[in-house]
Coordinates of C-alpha atoms in Angstrom, one line a residue:
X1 CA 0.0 0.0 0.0
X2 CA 1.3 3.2 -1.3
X3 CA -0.6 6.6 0.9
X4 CA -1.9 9.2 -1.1
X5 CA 0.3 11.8 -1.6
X6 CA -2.3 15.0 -1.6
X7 CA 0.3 17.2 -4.0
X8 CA 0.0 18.8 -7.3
X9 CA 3.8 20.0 -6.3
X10 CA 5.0 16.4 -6.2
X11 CA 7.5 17.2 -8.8
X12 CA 10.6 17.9 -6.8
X13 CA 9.9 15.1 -4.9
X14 CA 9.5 12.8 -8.1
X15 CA 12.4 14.1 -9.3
X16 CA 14.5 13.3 -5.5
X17 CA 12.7 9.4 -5.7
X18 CA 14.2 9.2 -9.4
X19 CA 17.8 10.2 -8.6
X20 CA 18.2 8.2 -5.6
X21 CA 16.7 5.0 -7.1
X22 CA 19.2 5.9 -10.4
X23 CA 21.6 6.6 -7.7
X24 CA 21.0 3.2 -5.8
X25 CA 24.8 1.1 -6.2
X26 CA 26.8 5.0 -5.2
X27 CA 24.1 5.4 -2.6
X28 CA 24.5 1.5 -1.0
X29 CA 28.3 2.1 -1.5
X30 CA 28.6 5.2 0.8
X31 CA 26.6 3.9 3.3
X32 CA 28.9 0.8 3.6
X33 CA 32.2 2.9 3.6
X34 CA 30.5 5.0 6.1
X35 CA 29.8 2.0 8.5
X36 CA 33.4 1.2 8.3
X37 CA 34.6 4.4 9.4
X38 CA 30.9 4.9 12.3
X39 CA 29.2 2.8 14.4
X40 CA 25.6 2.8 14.2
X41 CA 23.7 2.8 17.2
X42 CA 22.2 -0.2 18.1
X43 CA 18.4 1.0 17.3
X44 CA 17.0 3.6 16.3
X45 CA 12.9 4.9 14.7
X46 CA 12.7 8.0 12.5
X47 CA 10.2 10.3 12.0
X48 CA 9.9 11.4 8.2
X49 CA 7.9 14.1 6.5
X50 CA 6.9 14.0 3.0
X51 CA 6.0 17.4 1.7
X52 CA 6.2 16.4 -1.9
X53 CA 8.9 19.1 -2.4
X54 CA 10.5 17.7 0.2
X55 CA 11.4 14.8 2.4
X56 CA 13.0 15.0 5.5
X57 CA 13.7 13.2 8.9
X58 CA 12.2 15.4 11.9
X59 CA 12.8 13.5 14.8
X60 CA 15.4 10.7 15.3
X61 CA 14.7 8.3 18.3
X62 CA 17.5 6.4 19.6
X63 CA 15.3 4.6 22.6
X64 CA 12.8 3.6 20.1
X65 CA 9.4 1.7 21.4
X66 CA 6.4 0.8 18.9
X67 CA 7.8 -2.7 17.7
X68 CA 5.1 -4.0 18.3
X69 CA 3.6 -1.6 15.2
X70 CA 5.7 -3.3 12.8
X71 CA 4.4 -5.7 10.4
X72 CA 5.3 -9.6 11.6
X73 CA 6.1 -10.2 8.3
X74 CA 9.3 -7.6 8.8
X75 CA 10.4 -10.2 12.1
X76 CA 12.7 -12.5 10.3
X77 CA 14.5 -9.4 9.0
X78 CA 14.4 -7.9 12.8
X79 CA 16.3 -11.2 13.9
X80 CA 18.7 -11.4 11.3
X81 CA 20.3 -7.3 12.3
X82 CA 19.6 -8.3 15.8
X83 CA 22.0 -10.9 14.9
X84 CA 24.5 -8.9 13.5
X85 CA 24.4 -6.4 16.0
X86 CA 24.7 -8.1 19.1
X87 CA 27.6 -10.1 17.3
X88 CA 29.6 -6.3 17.0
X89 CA 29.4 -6.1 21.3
X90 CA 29.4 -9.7 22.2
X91 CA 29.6 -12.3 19.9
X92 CA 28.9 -15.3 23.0
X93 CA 26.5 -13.6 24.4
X94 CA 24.1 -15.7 26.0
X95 CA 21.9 -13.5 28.2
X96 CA 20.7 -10.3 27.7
X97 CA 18.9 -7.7 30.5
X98 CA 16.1 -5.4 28.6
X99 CA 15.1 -2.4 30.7
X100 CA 12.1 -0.9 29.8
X101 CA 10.2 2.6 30.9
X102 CA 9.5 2.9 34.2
X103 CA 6.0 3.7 33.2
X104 CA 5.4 -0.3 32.3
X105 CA 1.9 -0.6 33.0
X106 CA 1.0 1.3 29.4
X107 CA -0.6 -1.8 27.4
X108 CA 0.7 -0.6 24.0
X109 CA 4.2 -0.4 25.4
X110 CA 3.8 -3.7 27.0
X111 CA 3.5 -5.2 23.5
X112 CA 7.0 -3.4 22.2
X113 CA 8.7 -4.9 25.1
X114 CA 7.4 -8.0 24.9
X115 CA 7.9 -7.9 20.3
X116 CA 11.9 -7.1 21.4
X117 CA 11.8 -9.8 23.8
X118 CA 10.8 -12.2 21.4
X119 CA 13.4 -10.7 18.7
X120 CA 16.6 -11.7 20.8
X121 CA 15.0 -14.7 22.0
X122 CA 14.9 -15.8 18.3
X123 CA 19.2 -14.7 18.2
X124 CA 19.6 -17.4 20.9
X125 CA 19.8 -15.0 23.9
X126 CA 18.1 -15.6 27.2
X127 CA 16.0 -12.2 27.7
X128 CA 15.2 -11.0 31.2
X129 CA 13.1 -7.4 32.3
X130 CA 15.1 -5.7 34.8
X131 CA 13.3 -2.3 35.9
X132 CA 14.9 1.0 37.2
X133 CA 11.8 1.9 39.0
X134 CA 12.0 1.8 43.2
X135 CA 8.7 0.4 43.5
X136 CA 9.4 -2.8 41.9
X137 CA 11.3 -4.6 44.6
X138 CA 10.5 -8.2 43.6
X139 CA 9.6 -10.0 40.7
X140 CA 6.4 -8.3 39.1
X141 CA 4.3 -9.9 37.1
X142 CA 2.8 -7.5 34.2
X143 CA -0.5 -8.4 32.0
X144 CA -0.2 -8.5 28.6
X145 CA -3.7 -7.7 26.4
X146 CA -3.5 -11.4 24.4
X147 CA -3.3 -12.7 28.1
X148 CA 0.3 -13.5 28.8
X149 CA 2.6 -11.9 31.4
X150 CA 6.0 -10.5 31.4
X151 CA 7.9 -10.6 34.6
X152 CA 10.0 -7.6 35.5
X153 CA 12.5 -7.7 38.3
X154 CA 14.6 -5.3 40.6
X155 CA 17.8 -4.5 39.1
X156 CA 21.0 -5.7 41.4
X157 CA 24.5 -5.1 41.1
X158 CA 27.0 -7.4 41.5
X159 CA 29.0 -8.2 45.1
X160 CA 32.3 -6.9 43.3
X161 CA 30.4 -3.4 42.0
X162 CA 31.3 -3.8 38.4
X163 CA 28.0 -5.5 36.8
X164 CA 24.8 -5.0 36.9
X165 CA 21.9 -8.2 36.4
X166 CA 18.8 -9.3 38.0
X167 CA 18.8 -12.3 40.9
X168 CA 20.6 -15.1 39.7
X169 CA 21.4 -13.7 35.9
X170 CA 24.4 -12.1 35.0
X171 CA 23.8 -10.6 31.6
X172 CA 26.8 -9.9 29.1
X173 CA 25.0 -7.3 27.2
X174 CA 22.5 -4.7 28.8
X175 CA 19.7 -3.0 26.5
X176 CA 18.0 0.4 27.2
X177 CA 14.6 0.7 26.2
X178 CA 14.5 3.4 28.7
X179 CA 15.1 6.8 27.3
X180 CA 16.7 8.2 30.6
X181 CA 14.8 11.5 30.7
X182 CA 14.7 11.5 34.6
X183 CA 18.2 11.7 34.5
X184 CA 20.9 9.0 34.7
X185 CA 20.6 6.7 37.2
X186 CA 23.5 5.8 40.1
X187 CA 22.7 2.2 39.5
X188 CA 23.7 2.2 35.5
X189 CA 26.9 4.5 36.0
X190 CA 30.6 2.8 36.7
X191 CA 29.4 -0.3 34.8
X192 CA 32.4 -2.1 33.7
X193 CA 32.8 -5.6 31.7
X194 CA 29.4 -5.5 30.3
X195 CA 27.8 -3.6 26.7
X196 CA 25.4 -1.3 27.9
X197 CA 23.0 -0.4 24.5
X198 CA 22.8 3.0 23.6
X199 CA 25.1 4.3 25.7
X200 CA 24.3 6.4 28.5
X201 CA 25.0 9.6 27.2
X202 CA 22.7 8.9 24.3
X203 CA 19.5 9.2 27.2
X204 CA 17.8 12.9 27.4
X205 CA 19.7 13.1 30.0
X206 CA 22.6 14.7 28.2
X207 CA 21.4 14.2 24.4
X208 CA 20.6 17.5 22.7
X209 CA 18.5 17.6 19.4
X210 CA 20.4 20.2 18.2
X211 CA 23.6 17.7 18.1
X212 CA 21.9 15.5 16.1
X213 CA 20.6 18.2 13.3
X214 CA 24.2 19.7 13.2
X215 CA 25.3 16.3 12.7
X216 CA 22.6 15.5 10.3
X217 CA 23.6 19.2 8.5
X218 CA 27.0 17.2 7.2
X219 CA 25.3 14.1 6.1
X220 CA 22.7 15.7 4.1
X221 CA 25.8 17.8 2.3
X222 CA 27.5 14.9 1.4
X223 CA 24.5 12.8 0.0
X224 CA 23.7 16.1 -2.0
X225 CA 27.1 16.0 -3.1
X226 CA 26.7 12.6 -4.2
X227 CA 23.8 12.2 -5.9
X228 CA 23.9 16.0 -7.2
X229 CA 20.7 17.4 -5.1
X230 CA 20.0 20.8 -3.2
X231 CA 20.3 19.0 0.6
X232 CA 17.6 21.4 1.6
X233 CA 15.5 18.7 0.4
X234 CA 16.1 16.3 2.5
X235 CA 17.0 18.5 5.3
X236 CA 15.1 20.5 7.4
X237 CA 16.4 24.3 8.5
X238 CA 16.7 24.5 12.4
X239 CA 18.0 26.8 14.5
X240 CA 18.3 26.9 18.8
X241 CA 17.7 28.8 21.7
X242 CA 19.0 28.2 25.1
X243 CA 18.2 30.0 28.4
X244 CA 14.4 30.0 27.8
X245 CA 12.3 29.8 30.9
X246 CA 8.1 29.8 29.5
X247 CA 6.6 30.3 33.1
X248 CA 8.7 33.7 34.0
X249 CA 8.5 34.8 30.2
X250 CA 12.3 34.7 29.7
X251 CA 14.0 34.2 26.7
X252 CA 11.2 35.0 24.7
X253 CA 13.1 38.0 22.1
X254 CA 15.8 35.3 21.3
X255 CA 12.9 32.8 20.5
X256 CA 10.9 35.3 18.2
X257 CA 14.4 36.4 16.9
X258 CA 15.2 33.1 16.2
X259 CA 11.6 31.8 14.8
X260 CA 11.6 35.0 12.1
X261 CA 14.8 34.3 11.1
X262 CA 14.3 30.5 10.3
X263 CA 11.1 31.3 8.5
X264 CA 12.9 34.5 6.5
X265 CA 15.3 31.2 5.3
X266 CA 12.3 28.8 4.6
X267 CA 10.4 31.8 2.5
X268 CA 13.8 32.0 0.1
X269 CA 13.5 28.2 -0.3
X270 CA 10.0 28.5 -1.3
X271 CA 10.8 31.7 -3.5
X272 CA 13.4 29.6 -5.1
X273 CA 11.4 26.5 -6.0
X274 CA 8.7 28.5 -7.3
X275 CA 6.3 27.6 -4.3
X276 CA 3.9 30.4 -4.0
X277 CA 1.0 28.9 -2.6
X278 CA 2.8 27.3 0.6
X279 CA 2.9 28.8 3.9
X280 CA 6.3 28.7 6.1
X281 CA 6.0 27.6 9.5
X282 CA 8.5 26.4 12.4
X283 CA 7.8 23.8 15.0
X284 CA 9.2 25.0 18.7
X285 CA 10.0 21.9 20.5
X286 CA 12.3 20.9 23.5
X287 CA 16.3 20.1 22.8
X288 CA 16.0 17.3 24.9
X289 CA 13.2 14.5 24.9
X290 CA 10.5 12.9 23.8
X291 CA 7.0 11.3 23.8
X292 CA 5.7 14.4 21.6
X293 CA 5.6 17.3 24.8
X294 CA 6.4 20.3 24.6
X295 CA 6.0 21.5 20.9
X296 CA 3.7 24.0 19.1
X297 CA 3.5 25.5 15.4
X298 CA 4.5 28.6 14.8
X299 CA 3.6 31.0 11.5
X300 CA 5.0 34.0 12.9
X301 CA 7.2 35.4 15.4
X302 CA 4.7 37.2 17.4
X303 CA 2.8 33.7 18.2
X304 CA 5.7 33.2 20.5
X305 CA 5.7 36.6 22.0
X306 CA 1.9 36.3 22.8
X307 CA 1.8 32.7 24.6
X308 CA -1.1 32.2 27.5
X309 CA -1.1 30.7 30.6
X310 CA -2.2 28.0 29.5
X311 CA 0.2 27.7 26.5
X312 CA 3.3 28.5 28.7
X313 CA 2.6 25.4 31.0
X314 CA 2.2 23.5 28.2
X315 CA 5.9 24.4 27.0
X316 CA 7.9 24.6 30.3
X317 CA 7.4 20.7 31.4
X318 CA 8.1 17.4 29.2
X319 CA 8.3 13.8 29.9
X320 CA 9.0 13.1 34.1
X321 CA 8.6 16.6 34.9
X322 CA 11.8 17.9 33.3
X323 CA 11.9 21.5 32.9
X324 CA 12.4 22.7 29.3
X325 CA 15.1 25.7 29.1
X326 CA 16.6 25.3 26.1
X327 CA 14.5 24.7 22.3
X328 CA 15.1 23.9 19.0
X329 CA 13.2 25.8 15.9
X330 CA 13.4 23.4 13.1
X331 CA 11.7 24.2 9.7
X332 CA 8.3 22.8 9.5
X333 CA 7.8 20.3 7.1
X334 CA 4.3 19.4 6.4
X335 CA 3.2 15.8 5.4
X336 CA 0.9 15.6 2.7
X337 CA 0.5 11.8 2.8
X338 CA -2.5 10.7 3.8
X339 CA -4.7 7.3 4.7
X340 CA -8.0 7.3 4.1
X341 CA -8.0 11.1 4.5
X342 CA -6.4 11.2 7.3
X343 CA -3.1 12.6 8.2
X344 CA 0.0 10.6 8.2
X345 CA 3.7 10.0 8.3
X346 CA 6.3 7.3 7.8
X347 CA 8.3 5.9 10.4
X348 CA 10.8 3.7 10.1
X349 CA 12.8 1.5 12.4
X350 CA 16.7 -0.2 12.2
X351 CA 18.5 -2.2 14.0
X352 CA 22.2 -1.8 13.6
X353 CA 22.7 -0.4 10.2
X354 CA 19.4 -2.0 8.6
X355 CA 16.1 -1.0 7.5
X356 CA 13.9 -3.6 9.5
X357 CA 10.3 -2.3 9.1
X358 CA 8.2 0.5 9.7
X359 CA 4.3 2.1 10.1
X360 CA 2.5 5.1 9.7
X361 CA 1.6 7.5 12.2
X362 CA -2.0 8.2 11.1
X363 CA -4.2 11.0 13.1
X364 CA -7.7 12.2 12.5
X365 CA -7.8 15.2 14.5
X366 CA -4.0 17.0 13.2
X367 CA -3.3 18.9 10.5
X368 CA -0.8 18.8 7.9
X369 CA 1.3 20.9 9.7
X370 CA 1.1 19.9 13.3
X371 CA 2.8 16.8 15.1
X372 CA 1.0 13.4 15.0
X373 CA 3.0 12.5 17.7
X374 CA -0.1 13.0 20.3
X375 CA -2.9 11.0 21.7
X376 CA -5.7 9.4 19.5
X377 CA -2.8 8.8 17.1
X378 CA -3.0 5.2 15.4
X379 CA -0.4 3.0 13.3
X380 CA -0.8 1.4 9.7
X381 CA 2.0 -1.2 9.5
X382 CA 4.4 0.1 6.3
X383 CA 3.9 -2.7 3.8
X384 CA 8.3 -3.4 3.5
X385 CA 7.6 -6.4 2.2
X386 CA 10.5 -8.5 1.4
X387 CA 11.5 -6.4 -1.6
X388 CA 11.7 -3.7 0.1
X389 CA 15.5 -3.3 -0.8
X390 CA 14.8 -4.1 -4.2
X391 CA 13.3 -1.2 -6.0
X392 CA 10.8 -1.3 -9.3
X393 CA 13.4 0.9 -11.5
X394 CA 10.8 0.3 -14.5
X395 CA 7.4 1.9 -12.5
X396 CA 6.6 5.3 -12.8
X397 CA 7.8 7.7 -10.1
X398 CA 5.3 7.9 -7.4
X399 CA 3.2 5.1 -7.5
X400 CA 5.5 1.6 -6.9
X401 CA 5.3 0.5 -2.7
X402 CA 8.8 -0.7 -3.1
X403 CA 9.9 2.3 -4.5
X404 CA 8.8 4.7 -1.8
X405 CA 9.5 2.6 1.2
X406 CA 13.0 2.1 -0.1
X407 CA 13.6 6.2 -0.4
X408 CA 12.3 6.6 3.1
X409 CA 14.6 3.9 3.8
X410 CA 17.7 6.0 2.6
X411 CA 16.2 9.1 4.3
X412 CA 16.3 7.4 7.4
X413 CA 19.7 6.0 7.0
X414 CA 21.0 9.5 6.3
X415 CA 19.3 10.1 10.2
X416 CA 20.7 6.6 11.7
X417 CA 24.4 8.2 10.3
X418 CA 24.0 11.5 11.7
X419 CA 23.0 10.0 14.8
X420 CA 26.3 7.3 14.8
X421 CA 28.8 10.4 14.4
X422 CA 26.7 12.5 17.5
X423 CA 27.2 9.9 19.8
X424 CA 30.7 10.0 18.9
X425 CA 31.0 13.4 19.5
X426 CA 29.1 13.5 22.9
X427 CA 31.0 10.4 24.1
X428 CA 32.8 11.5 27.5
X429 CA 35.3 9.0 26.9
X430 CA 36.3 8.9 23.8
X431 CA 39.5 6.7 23.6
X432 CA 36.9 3.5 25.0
X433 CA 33.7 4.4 22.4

C-alpha cells in the first residue's frame, strides 16, 4: 500500500525518488564505507515528513518503542540485524537484561517490550526485564492484552560493583529501552565488563537535538554531493535557543528572533522552488526529549511573544517533569500523505545499520502541519515487504510501494548516520567508544 500523496507540487519530490533510485549502487556504496569508518547505534525509529517538495527526517529516536507496530512479516528481518548487532558487542552472548520505561503498566508499550523480547530470544539470547523503577522490589508480574505476562524484576548489582543483572542472571549485554529523561541513574553508571546499548549519554539526559541536526547538516551535504541534489531537500532548517524559561516569560526575544529568522530562510527556499502557494511555519519543540511534549506550530514570530497561561505550561514541562530551558526551531515540514483522509507520516525502524520495518503514524484530528505525535494517534504497519530493498526501476515515479518505502529507507539512514557520528561526539570518553 502506497498513501496518497495529496500534491499537485509532487515534482521535486519525483524528481528526488528518481535520482536516488538511479543513484541506488553510489548510494549503497557510501553507506557501507560510512559503516566502516561509524558505528551505528544499536536502534534507532525515525520520524519522516513528506511534503512532496521535500522529504526529511524530523525527529530521530535512539530509545525507540512501537515494535510491536511493525508488520510480523518484517520479524525475520528484525532477527537477522539483531544478529548482527549483538555479534559487534558480544559475539557469545548468551543473556541479555532489557530495561524498559518505568511507566510499564501502558498496554501498547507492553507489547513493544514484549515484540523485542521475542526478537533476541529468536538470536539465541536468554532475555530477562530488569526495571529502574524503586517500586518494583520483587519479581512483578505484568499483563499482557492477548493474556500472557512479562515478569519484571529489581535490578541488582554485582558483590564486586562492576555489573549489573537481576537475581541469579548475569547478563553480558544490557539494552535500554529506557530513554533516561529523569536523569541517569547511580545504578547504570561505573558499569564495567558489560555492553550497555545506547550508551548512556545517548539518554535525554545529556542528548541535545540540536547535536543531532548539526550532525545530520553534514550528512545531508554529502549525500547532496553525491547524488547532485539541493540538501535542503532532504533536510530540514533548524536553529536553537538556550536559556528560555516559558513560566517567568524569559528568553522569549531570542525565540521570536530566532523563529523570524528561520522562516525568512524557509520563505527564500520556497521563492526559489517556485512555491507560491505554501505557507512557512516552524515547530518550537524541547532540545532534549520525547514522547511528543512540549512543541507548538509557529507562523509568525509574534505567536511566540503572545503565549497564555495555559500555553506557557504547556511548553515549560516534558516527559517526568523535566523542565524545558533550552528549544530547538526546526523548519516545518508538512506531510501531505495521507490514509483514508487522514493525516500521516512514515516511520521507520533499524537495527544496527538495517532498515527492519516501519508504520504510519496516522491522526484524525491534526493537521498537515502539526505533530502526529499525540494522543488518538494510530499505526498502519508500512507494507516493507521483502522487496523492500529491491526497488521497481521500471514503474513510474510515485506510485510503486517498493519504490517509496526504499527512499524513506535511505532518508532514514542518512538520520541513523548523523546519529552514529553524534554519539561520537558527545562520548565523554572517547578513547573506549
Amino acid at each position: 500500500m502506497v498513501p496518497h500523496l495529496v500534491t499537485a507540487r509532487s515534482g521535486p519530490l519525483l524528481d528526488l525518488e528518481k535520482k536516488i533510485l538511479e543513484a541506488t549502487p553510489a548510494i549503497e556504496r557510501w553507506f557501507r564505507l560510512e559503516w566502516q569508518e561509524h558505528t551505528p547505534p544499536f536502534y534507532c525509529s525515525v520520524d519522516l515528513r513528506n511534503a512532496g517538495y521535500k522529504l526529511a527526517p524530523v525527529d530521530t529516536n535512539l530509545f525507540p518503542g512501537g515494535f510491536n507496530n511493525l508488520a510480523t512479516e518484517m520479524l525475520p528481518l528484525a532477527v537477522q540485524a539483531a544478529m548482527a548487532a549483538i555479534d559487534k558487542y558480544c559475539p557469545d552472548a548468551r543473556n541479555l537484561l532489557l530495561i524498559p520505561e518505568s511507566h510499564t503498566r501502558n498496554p501498547f508499550y507492553l507489547q513493544n517490550v514484549q515484540r523485542l523480547m521475542q526478537i533476541f530470544r529468536q538470536t539465541g539470547l536468554h532475555v530477562r526485564l530488569g526495571s529502574l523503577s524503586p517500586d518494583v522490589t520483587e519479581p512483578t508480574p505484568l499483563a499482557l492484552p492477548d493474556g500472557n505476562m512479562l515478569v519484571i524484576e529489581p535490578l541488582v548489582r554485582s558483590p564486586n560493583g562492576r555489573r549489573v543483572g537481576v537475581a541469579d542472571f548475569d547478563p553480558c549485554t544490557i539494552l535500554l529501552n529506557n530513554d533516561l529523561s529523569a536523569g541517569i541513574p547511580a545504578i547504570l553508571e561505573n558499569v564495567h565488563e558489560q555492553s550497555l546499548l545506547p550508551p548512556l549519554h545517548a539518554g535525554w539526559a545529556v542528548r541535545r537535538k540540536s547535536n543531532h541536526f548539526k550532525a545530520f547538516d553534514e550528512v545531508a551535504k554529502k549525500f547532496g554531493k553525491l547524488i547532485d541534489i539541493d540538501p535542503w531537500l532532504v533536510n530540514p532548517l533548524h536553529a536553537k535557543c538556550g536559556e528560555v524559561n516559558f513560566q517567568e516569560d524569559q528568553g522569549m526575544e531570542c525565540l521570536a528572533d530566532n523563529v523570524s529568522m528561520l522562516l525568512a530562510k524557509i520563505k527564500k527556499k520556497y521563492k526559489e522552488y517556485g512555491m507560491k502557494e505554501q505557507k512557512p511555519f516552524v515547530i518550537v519543540k524541547p532540545d532534549a526529549g520525547t514522547y511528543g511534549m512540549g512543541i507548538m506550530t509557529v507562523k509568525d514570530a509574534s505567536e511566540v511573544k503572545d503565549l497564555n497561561r495555559k500555553q506557557r505550561n504547556k511548553m515549560s514541562v516534558i516527559k517526568d517533569g523535566v523542565q524545558v530551558t533550552d528549544v530547538m526551531i526546526q523548519e516545518g515540514v508538512p506531510t501531505f500523505e495521507s490514509i483514508e483522509d487522514k493525516v500521516a507520516e512514515p516511520v521507520v525502524y533499524m537495527i544496527d545499520r538495517y532498515v527492519v520495518g516501519g508504520f504510519y503514524r496516522v491522526h484524525a484530528e491534526r493537521g498537515i502541519d502539526q505533530n502526529l505525535n499525540a494522543p488518538g494517534s494510530q499505526f498502519v504497519p508500512l507494507a516493507f515487504a521483502q522487496q523492500h530493498a529491491v526497488p521497481d526501476l521500471s514503474a513510474k515515479p510515485g506510485t510503486a510501494a517498493p519504490n517509496r518505502f526504499y527512499v524513506y529507507g535511505v532518508v532514514a539512514r542518512l538520520a541513523l548516520l548523523a546519529a552514529s557520528l553524534e554519539l561520537e561526539r558527545t562520548d565523554p570518553n572517547p578513547e573506549v567508544y
